[in-house]
CSV table of N, CA and C in Angstrom, one decimal:
chain,number,residue,atom,x,y,z
A,1,UNK,N,-18.1,15.9,-111.4
A,1,UNK,CA,-19.5,16.0,-111.7
A,1,UNK,C,-19.6,15.9,-113.3
A,2,UNK,N,-20.6,15.0,-113.8
A,2,UNK,CA,-20.8,15.0,-115.2
A,2,UNK,C,-22.2,14.5,-115.5
A,3,UNK,N,-22.7,14.9,-116.6
A,3,UNK,CA,-24.0,14.5,-117.1
A,3,UNK,C,-23.9,13.2,-117.8
A,4,UNK,N,-24.8,12.3,-117.5
A,4,UNK,CA,-24.7,10.9,-118.1
A,4,UNK,C,-26.1,10.6,-118.6
A,5,UNK,N,-26.2,9.8,-119.7
A,5,UNK,CA,-27.4,9.3,-120.1
A,5,UNK,C,-27.4,7.8,-120.1
A,6,UNK,N,-26.7,7.2,-119.3
A,6,UNK,CA,-26.6,5.7,-119.1
A,6,UNK,C,-27.5,5.1,-118.1
A,7,UNK,N,-27.6,5.8,-117.0
A,7,UNK,CA,-28.3,5.2,-115.9
A,7,UNK,C,-29.6,6.0,-115.7
A,8,UNK,N,-30.7,5.5,-116.1
A,8,UNK,CA,-32.0,6.1,-115.9
A,8,UNK,C,-32.4,6.3,-114.4
A,9,UNK,N,-33.1,7.3,-114.1
A,9,UNK,CA,-33.6,7.6,-112.8
A,9,UNK,C,-34.6,6.5,-112.4
A,10,UNK,N,-34.3,5.9,-111.1
A,10,UNK,CA,-35.2,4.9,-110.7
A,10,UNK,C,-36.6,5.4,-110.3
A,11,UNK,N,-36.8,6.7,-110.2
A,11,UNK,CA,-38.0,7.4,-109.8
A,11,UNK,C,-38.9,7.6,-110.9
A,12,UNK,N,-38.4,8.2,-112.1
A,12,UNK,CA,-39.2,8.6,-113.2
A,12,UNK,C,-38.7,8.0,-114.5
A,13,UNK,N,-37.5,7.4,-114.5
A,13,UNK,CA,-37.0,6.8,-115.8
A,13,UNK,C,-36.3,7.7,-116.7
A,14,UNK,N,-36.2,9.0,-116.4
A,14,UNK,CA,-35.4,9.9,-117.2
A,14,UNK,C,-34.0,9.6,-117.3
A,15,UNK,N,-33.5,9.5,-118.5
A,15,UNK,CA,-32.1,9.0,-118.8
A,15,UNK,C,-31.0,10.1,-118.6
A,16,UNK,N,-31.4,11.4,-118.5
A,16,UNK,CA,-30.4,12.4,-118.3
A,16,UNK,C,-30.3,12.6,-116.8
A,17,UNK,N,-29.2,12.2,-116.3
A,17,UNK,CA,-28.9,12.3,-114.9
A,17,UNK,C,-27.5,12.9,-114.6
A,18,UNK,N,-27.3,13.5,-113.5
A,18,UNK,CA,-26.0,14.0,-113.1
A,18,UNK,C,-25.3,13.1,-112.1
A,19,UNK,N,-24.1,12.8,-112.4
A,19,UNK,CA,-23.3,11.9,-111.6
A,19,UNK,C,-22.3,12.8,-110.7
A,20,UNK,N,-22.5,12.8,-109.5
A,20,UNK,CA,-21.6,13.5,-108.5
A,20,UNK,C,-20.4,12.5,-108.2
A,21,UNK,N,-19.5,13.1,-107.5
A,21,UNK,CA,-18.4,12.2,-107.0
A,21,UNK,C,-18.9,11.1,-106.1
A,22,UNK,N,-18.2,10.1,-105.9
A,22,UNK,CA,-18.5,9.0,-105.1
A,22,UNK,C,-19.8,8.3,-105.4
A,23,UNK,N,-20.2,8.3,-106.7
A,23,UNK,CA,-21.3,7.4,-107.1
A,23,UNK,C,-22.6,7.9,-106.7
A,24,UNK,N,-22.9,9.2,-106.5
A,24,UNK,CA,-24.1,9.8,-106.2
A,24,UNK,C,-24.8,10.3,-107.5
A,25,UNK,N,-26.1,10.1,-107.7
A,25,UNK,CA,-26.7,10.6,-108.9
A,25,UNK,C,-27.9,11.4,-108.6
A,26,UNK,N,-28.2,12.3,-109.5
A,26,UNK,CA,-29.3,13.4,-109.3
A,26,UNK,C,-30.0,13.5,-110.7
A,27,UNK,N,-31.4,13.3,-110.6
A,27,UNK,CA,-32.2,13.4,-111.7
A,27,UNK,C,-32.6,14.9,-112.1
A,28,UNK,N,-32.5,15.3,-113.3
A,28,UNK,CA,-32.9,16.6,-113.7
A,28,UNK,C,-34.4,16.8,-113.7
A,29,UNK,N,-35.1,15.7,-113.9
A,29,UNK,CA,-36.5,15.8,-114.1
A,29,UNK,C,-37.3,15.8,-112.8
A,30,UNK,N,-37.1,14.8,-111.9
A,30,UNK,CA,-37.9,14.7,-110.7
A,30,UNK,C,-37.1,15.1,-109.4
A,31,UNK,N,-35.8,15.4,-109.6
A,31,UNK,CA,-34.9,15.8,-108.5
A,31,UNK,C,-34.6,14.7,-107.6
A,32,UNK,N,-34.9,13.5,-107.9
A,32,UNK,CA,-34.5,12.3,-107.1
A,32,UNK,C,-33.0,12.2,-107.0
A,33,UNK,N,-32.6,11.8,-105.9
A,33,UNK,CA,-31.1,11.5,-105.7
A,33,UNK,C,-30.9,10.1,-105.1
A,34,UNK,N,-29.9,9.4,-105.7
A,34,UNK,CA,-29.7,8.0,-105.2
A,34,UNK,C,-28.2,7.7,-105.3
A,35,UNK,N,-27.9,6.6,-104.7
A,35,UNK,CA,-26.5,6.1,-104.6
A,35,UNK,C,-26.3,5.2,-105.8
A,36,UNK,N,-25.2,5.0,-106.3
A,36,UNK,CA,-24.8,4.1,-107.4
A,36,UNK,C,-25.3,2.7,-107.1
A,37,UNK,N,-25.2,2.3,-105.9
A,37,UNK,CA,-25.6,0.8,-105.6
A,37,UNK,C,-27.1,0.7,-105.7
A,38,UNK,N,-27.9,1.7,-105.8
A,38,UNK,CA,-29.4,1.7,-105.8
A,38,UNK,C,-30.0,1.6,-107.2
A,39,UNK,N,-29.1,1.9,-108.2
A,39,UNK,CA,-29.7,2.1,-109.5
A,39,UNK,C,-30.2,1.0,-110.2
A,40,UNK,N,-29.8,-0.3,-109.9
A,40,UNK,CA,-30.4,-1.5,-110.4
A,40,UNK,C,-31.5,-2.0,-109.5
A,41,UNK,N,-32.7,-2.2,-110.1
A,41,UNK,CA,-33.8,-2.7,-109.2
A,41,UNK,C,-33.6,-4.1,-108.7
A,42,UNK,N,-34.1,-4.4,-107.5
A,42,UNK,CA,-33.9,-5.7,-106.9
A,42,UNK,C,-34.9,-6.7,-107.6
A,43,UNK,N,-34.4,-7.9,-108.0
A,43,UNK,CA,-35.2,-8.8,-108.7
A,43,UNK,C,-36.1,-9.5,-107.6
A,44,UNK,N,-37.3,-9.8,-108.0
A,44,UNK,CA,-38.3,-10.3,-107.1
A,44,UNK,C,-38.7,-11.7,-107.7
A,45,UNK,N,-38.8,-12.7,-106.9
A,45,UNK,CA,-39.2,-14.0,-107.3
A,45,UNK,C,-40.7,-14.0,-107.6
A,46,UNK,N,-41.1,-14.2,-108.8
A,46,UNK,CA,-42.6,-14.1,-109.2
A,46,UNK,C,-43.4,-15.1,-108.4
A,47,UNK,N,-42.9,-16.2,-108.1
A,47,UNK,CA,-43.8,-17.1,-107.3
A,47,UNK,C,-44.2,-16.7,-105.9
A,48,UNK,N,-43.4,-15.7,-105.4
A,48,UNK,CA,-43.9,-15.2,-104.1
A,48,UNK,C,-45.0,-14.1,-104.3
A,49,UNK,N,-45.2,-13.6,-105.4
A,49,UNK,CA,-46.3,-12.5,-105.6
A,49,UNK,C,-47.6,-13.0,-105.9
A,50,UNK,N,-47.7,-14.3,-106.5
A,50,UNK,CA,-49.0,-14.8,-106.9
A,50,UNK,C,-49.3,-16.1,-106.3
A,51,UNK,N,-50.5,-16.4,-106.1
A,51,UNK,CA,-51.0,-17.7,-105.7
A,51,UNK,C,-50.8,-18.7,-106.9
A,52,UNK,N,-50.9,-20.1,-106.6
A,52,UNK,CA,-50.7,-21.1,-107.6
A,52,UNK,C,-51.8,-20.9,-108.7
A,53,UNK,N,-53.0,-20.6,-108.3
A,53,UNK,CA,-54.1,-20.4,-109.3
A,53,UNK,C,-53.7,-19.2,-110.2
A,54,UNK,N,-53.3,-18.1,-109.6
A,54,UNK,CA,-52.9,-16.9,-110.4
A,54,UNK,C,-51.7,-17.2,-111.3
A,55,UNK,N,-50.8,-18.0,-110.8
A,55,UNK,CA,-49.6,-18.3,-111.7
A,55,UNK,C,-50.1,-19.2,-112.9
A,56,UNK,N,-51.0,-20.1,-112.7
A,56,UNK,CA,-51.5,-20.9,-113.8
A,56,UNK,C,-52.3,-20.0,-114.8
A,57,UNK,N,-53.0,-19.1,-114.3
A,57,UNK,CA,-53.8,-18.1,-115.2
A,57,UNK,C,-52.8,-17.3,-116.0
A,58,UNK,N,-51.7,-16.8,-115.3
A,58,UNK,CA,-50.7,-16.0,-115.9
A,58,UNK,C,-50.0,-16.9,-117.1
A,59,UNK,N,-49.7,-18.1,-116.9
A,59,UNK,CA,-49.1,-19.0,-117.8
A,59,UNK,C,-50.1,-19.1,-119.1
A,60,UNK,N,-51.3,-19.3,-118.8
A,60,UNK,CA,-52.3,-19.5,-119.9
A,60,UNK,C,-52.4,-18.2,-120.7
A,61,UNK,N,-52.4,-17.1,-120.0
A,61,UNK,CA,-52.5,-15.8,-120.7
A,61,UNK,C,-51.3,-15.6,-121.6
A,62,UNK,N,-50.0,-16.0,-121.0
A,62,UNK,CA,-48.8,-15.8,-121.8
A,62,UNK,C,-48.8,-16.7,-123.1
A,63,UNK,N,-49.3,-17.9,-122.9
A,63,UNK,CA,-49.4,-18.8,-124.1
A,63,UNK,C,-50.4,-18.2,-125.2
A,64,UNK,N,-51.5,-17.7,-124.7
A,64,UNK,CA,-52.4,-17.0,-125.6
A,64,UNK,C,-51.8,-15.9,-126.4
A,65,UNK,N,-51.1,-15.1,-125.7
A,65,UNK,CA,-50.4,-14.0,-126.4
A,65,UNK,C,-49.4,-14.5,-127.4
A,66,UNK,N,-48.6,-15.5,-127.0
A,66,UNK,CA,-47.7,-16.0,-128.0
A,66,UNK,C,-48.3,-16.7,-129.1
A,67,UNK,N,-49.5,-17.2,-129.0
A,67,UNK,CA,-50.3,-17.8,-130.1
A,67,UNK,C,-51.0,-16.8,-131.0
A,68,UNK,N,-51.0,-15.5,-130.6
A,68,UNK,CA,-51.5,-14.5,-131.4
A,68,UNK,C,-53.0,-14.1,-131.1
A,69,UNK,N,-53.5,-14.6,-129.9
A,69,UNK,CA,-54.9,-14.3,-129.6
A,69,UNK,C,-55.0,-12.9,-129.1
A,70,UNK,N,-53.9,-12.4,-128.5
A,70,UNK,CA,-53.9,-11.0,-127.9
A,70,UNK,C,-52.8,-10.3,-128.5
A,71,UNK,N,-52.9,-8.9,-128.7
A,71,UNK,CA,-51.9,-8.2,-129.4
A,71,UNK,C,-51.9,-6.7,-128.8
A,72,UNK,N,-50.8,-6.1,-128.9
A,72,UNK,CA,-50.8,-4.6,-128.4
A,72,UNK,C,-51.2,-3.7,-129.6
A,73,UNK,N,-51.3,-4.3,-130.7
A,73,UNK,CA,-51.7,-3.4,-132.0
A,73,UNK,C,-53.1,-2.9,-131.8
A,74,UNK,N,-53.3,-1.7,-132.2
A,74,UNK,CA,-54.6,-1.1,-132.3
A,74,UNK,C,-55.3,-1.5,-133.6
A,75,UNK,N,-56.5,-2.0,-133.5
A,75,UNK,CA,-57.2,-2.4,-134.7
A,75,UNK,C,-58.4,-1.4,-134.9
A,76,UNK,N,-58.5,-0.7,-135.9
A,76,UNK,CA,-59.6,0.1,-136.2
A,76,UNK,C,-60.8,-0.7,-136.6
A,77,UNK,N,-62.0,-0.3,-136.1
A,77,UNK,CA,-63.2,-1.0,-136.5
A,77,UNK,C,-63.5,-0.8,-138.0
A,78,UNK,N,-64.1,-1.8,-138.6
A,78,UNK,CA,-64.4,-1.7,-140.1
A,78,UNK,C,-65.6,-0.8,-140.2
A,79,UNK,N,-65.5,0.4,-140.9
A,79,UNK,CA,-66.7,1.3,-141.1
A,79,UNK,C,-67.2,1.1,-142.5
A,80,UNK,N,-68.4,0.8,-142.6
A,80,UNK,CA,-69.0,0.7,-143.9
A,80,UNK,C,-69.9,2.0,-144.2
A,81,UNK,N,-69.7,2.4,-145.4
A,81,UNK,CA,-70.6,3.6,-145.6
A,81,UNK,C,-70.9,3.9,-146.9
């Protein structure tokens, strides 16, 4: 048994987990337990989740973000006084 910070919990994302023998893991935060084979999320093909129109809209949005029209930065309003 050893404490590791390599494999985040798939339930809550906490990095501090306990590794038991035989590849079992236990999260100290949410108490979730999982097998070593479960720790990597399964990849999903994005084309199965969205319709063709939604995929086109997503591509347009991504291009707008890359061009700088949208940003995660918070911009404070200009206050005149």
